[in-house]
Amino acid sequence: MPDAYYLQLTEQLRYLITQHATQWEGKLPAERVLAERFSTTRVTLRQALAQLEGEGLIHRSNRRGWFISPARLVYDPTRDAGFNDYVGAQGRQPRTAVLKLETRSHLVAARALGLPDDQPFHHIRRRRYVDDRAVLVESLWVVPERAPELLDIYSGQSLWGLLRGRWGHHLANRSIRMVSEALSPLDAEELLVAPGAAGLNICRAIFDDQQRPIEYDEEHWLHDSLCISVELSGQQ
Amino acid sequence: MPDAYYLQLTEQLRYLITQHATQWEGKLPAERVLAERFSTTRVTLRQALAQLEGEGLIHRSNRRGWFISPARLVYDPTRDAGFNDYVGAQGRQPRTAVLKLETRSHLVAARALGLPDDQPFHHIRRRRYVDDRAVLVESLWVVPERAPELLDIYSGQSLWGLLRGRWGHHLANRSIRMVSEALSPLDAEELLVAPGAAGLNICRAIFDDQQRPIEYDEEHWLHDSLCISVELSGQQ
DNA sequence: GCAAACTCCTGGTCTATACCAAAACGCTGG
DNA sequence: CCAGCGTTTTGGTATAGACCAGGAGTTTGC
């Protein structure tokens, strides 16, 4: 119904994608090929592709081309189930790459946890994959007193599992913040996408059952790769 | 640092916007004016503007121009504080326009509440504003038995307040889903933005303390107008 | 004095083309 | 069979215009 050609194109592409998903094995033909097939220019074609990207139907891997996006991962940021667990539970393959391990201060984490500005933290930066697609990068800032030798033993497993199992912490109170964002050049590079790609930023400050600060973390997700789901019972 | 000109442009515009926010009274100069000032074409200029739009710094009102986005509204979808209350508490001016009142069935709501497909609902569609900017449209699907004469008395106030005050319902269990989206042509039109603009879709299914279904609602927010914030205590 | 009609400006859309750098591909030699 | 190297392909970026239709402001006519 819409008159703009790029919107008609969007519909035709949407149809083609759902039909030929398997045939193309997830990757769309080259932009020049698609532009010619639809008798238009790359500029207009890209406008249509950007629409579908906004919907989360397709995404592009920087300089590699357009790909059909897999189903969104269902994620509950209020639970402390490990990434590996809930990804596996949804029949997907999780993977984690540790990008950095260090100890230093971090103003934002300190403020979020109510600690002095120069408070040092154990910092873990990791990238996480679902079915070999990088879907998020995150930075974890752990109060060293709560997990002294963390950096020596950490190798990609569930942090919350470690905190509970090894140091006996009970993660009790948490404040969570979610904001849509454009991925920073650094985050985008680590996720192999174009700078400025749409993302979702999730920040959490975690305290134990005695209100002691445990950890602060900052996640940057590709916007099309998750569906946030929260189940609550009891009156608010 | 980035080499691409449109990224340099983005930085310059970001600077100008934060400096001249008051001078321009929230509205940016015409695209042709900006393009000429930066010695580039509208195409490239728009690429830079789109970056800032993705970050939530600016937005465009369909065919009206580019505007500086106000601060995000902090919103906790797990609480049932009324819109008017929490907008007011943040020093902002709330407003609600009722777009539609009707009774009919709705498959998605029925499924979400575990009711038969042909279950009728009281349907309220409303648009909500913060400081006179339309920031969301939503559809509410209320089980008629829980609020029989709802449509006769409803005129824009807090629905949850009504359910609690008039019919004595205790909203107890809720399942919430949040997904990034591109606004549908209808939603975009009702929010006065271009079709396909980035949005956030929030759906909730609400049950009372006896697990009886009360209500299902679907919100479509402009992506740059909110910051989701959840506070939780107690172990999960 | 006010509403309707008109004009101008502006954003929305589109064409056609070009160059660059990174990725992908294919060839070649060990 | 694989590593290294050169070629081709492809996405990313950019230019220079053009037309249209909706919005906004102004003028006109009752």
XYZ file of C-alpha atoms in Angstrom, chain B residues 11-199:
189
model
C 30.997 14.969 16.257
C 30.720 18.555 15.085
C 26.954 18.400 15.149
C 27.007 16.828 18.588
C 29.105 19.738 19.790
C 26.893 22.329 18.136
C 23.766 20.742 19.536
C 24.979 20.695 23.112
C 26.211 24.281 22.759
C 23.299 25.832 20.936
C 20.473 23.787 22.387
C 18.851 26.848 23.885
C 19.653 29.170 21.004
C 17.857 26.985 18.509
C 15.023 26.303 20.929
C 15.211 22.613 20.282
C 14.848 22.716 16.500
C 17.826 22.272 14.213
C 18.307 24.444 11.118
C 17.076 23.081 7.783
C 19.042 20.223 6.275
C 20.032 22.337 3.272
C 21.386 25.027 5.556
C 23.425 22.566 7.595
C 24.681 20.790 4.487
C 25.949 24.051 3.058
C 27.498 25.158 6.338
C 29.507 21.937 6.433
C 30.233 21.968 2.698
C 28.650 18.645 2.001
C 25.529 17.182 0.457
C 22.222 16.475 2.125
C 22.836 12.753 1.741
C 25.991 12.813 3.832
C 24.518 15.278 6.282
C 21.533 13.008 6.793
C 23.865 10.106 7.454
C 25.384 12.067 10.322
C 21.966 13.086 11.620
C 20.861 9.453 11.512
C 23.815 8.563 13.754
C 22.770 11.098 16.345
C 19.195 9.894 16.014
C 20.370 6.371 16.823
C 22.095 7.671 19.931
C 18.879 9.352 20.998
C 20.359 12.853 20.950
C 18.006 14.163 18.283
C 14.812 12.974 16.615
C 12.673 14.061 13.739
C 9.041 14.829 13.628
C 7.730 13.637 10.285
C 8.250 16.338 7.630
C 8.687 18.951 10.307
C 12.422 18.771 10.856
C 15.022 17.687 13.381
C 14.631 18.373 17.070
C 16.852 17.983 20.085
C 15.566 15.132 22.217
C 14.703 15.907 25.823
C 16.089 13.798 28.655
C 14.816 10.228 28.732
C 11.936 9.366 30.995
C 12.854 6.850 33.667
C 10.319 4.064 33.631
C 9.859 0.904 35.650
C 7.521 -1.479 33.821
C 7.352 -3.794 36.830
C 5.639 -1.222 39.047
C 2.081 -0.137 38.672
C 2.612 3.497 39.462
C 0.453 5.494 37.076
C 2.006 7.254 34.114
C 0.817 10.600 35.412
C 2.447 9.955 38.751
C 5.919 8.998 37.661
C 6.099 11.553 34.884
C 5.085 14.238 37.337
C 7.551 12.942 39.916
C 10.316 13.586 37.399
C 9.235 17.178 36.974
C 7.658 16.592 33.562
C 4.186 17.257 32.243
C 2.138 14.138 31.405
C -0.818 14.067 29.040
C -2.989 11.306 27.623
C -5.197 11.239 24.522
C -7.704 8.409 24.146
C -7.705 7.248 20.533
C -10.210 4.418 20.642
C -12.669 2.641 22.939
C -14.284 -0.577 21.765
C -15.074 -4.153 22.673
C -13.739 -6.923 20.499
C -11.591 -10.037 20.430
C -7.832 -9.986 20.008
C -5.875 -13.141 19.363
C -2.562 -12.030 20.830
C -4.129 -10.837 24.072
C -6.197 -14.001 24.373
C -3.161 -16.223 23.959
C -1.060 -14.162 26.368
C -3.732 -14.424 29.050
C -4.530 -18.068 28.385
C -8.085 -17.387 27.227
C -10.031 -18.778 24.242
C -9.176 -17.184 20.896
C -12.588 -15.571 20.536
C -12.583 -14.020 24.015
C -13.848 -10.427 23.771
C -11.964 -7.607 25.470
C -12.518 -3.993 26.342
C -9.954 -2.301 24.132
C -8.505 1.092 24.971
C -6.002 2.711 22.656
C -4.279 5.809 23.909
C -1.381 8.088 23.109
C 0.706 9.544 25.889
C 2.789 12.684 25.980
C 5.628 14.028 28.070
C 5.944 17.812 27.938
C 3.675 17.778 24.860
C 5.832 15.369 22.919
C 4.053 12.141 22.005
C 6.300 9.384 23.319
C 4.169 6.260 23.152
C 0.990 4.682 21.882
C -0.506 1.694 23.603
C -3.371 -0.730 23.393
C -4.933 -2.164 26.535
C -7.032 -5.327 26.424
C -9.061 -5.774 29.598
C -11.122 -8.853 30.439
C -14.689 -7.418 30.535
C -15.771 -9.469 33.561
C -13.130 -7.709 35.639
C -14.227 -4.203 34.717
C -17.723 -4.327 33.191
C -18.554 -0.670 32.598
C -14.952 0.381 31.898
C -15.540 1.887 28.484
C -18.333 4.122 29.760
C -16.283 5.735 32.461
C -12.780 5.725 31.005
C -11.306 9.059 30.011
C -7.530 8.903 30.141
C -6.757 8.309 33.787
C -4.603 5.514 35.168
C -6.099 2.151 34.275
C -4.374 0.332 37.111
C -5.616 2.955 39.518
C -9.160 2.305 38.321
C -8.804 -1.466 38.518
C -7.566 -1.193 42.066
C -9.803 1.600 43.297
C -13.103 0.784 41.589
C -13.028 -2.961 41.162
C -10.656 -3.899 43.975
C -8.280 -5.966 41.871
C -4.849 -6.796 43.175
C -2.414 -6.925 40.295
C -0.051 -9.616 41.415
C 1.601 -11.622 38.672
C 2.853 -10.192 35.469
C 4.932 -11.334 32.568
C 6.736 -8.610 30.679
C 8.434 -8.717 27.298
C 10.559 -6.004 25.736
C 11.795 -5.985 22.174
C 13.367 -3.329 19.985
C 11.345 -2.680 16.859
C 10.794 -0.449 13.870
C 7.519 1.396 14.355
C 4.721 0.249 12.077
C 3.306 2.831 9.665
C 0.229 3.165 11.900
C 2.164 3.600 15.144
C 4.584 5.971 13.455
C 1.761 8.114 12.121
C 0.114 8.315 15.530
C 3.432 9.408 17.008
C 4.102 11.893 14.191
C 7.355 10.252 13.173
C 8.603 8.668 9.963
C 7.534 5.063 9.343
C 10.218 2.645 10.454
C 11.553 4.894 13.192
C 13.242 2.970 15.981
C 10.982 2.022 18.841
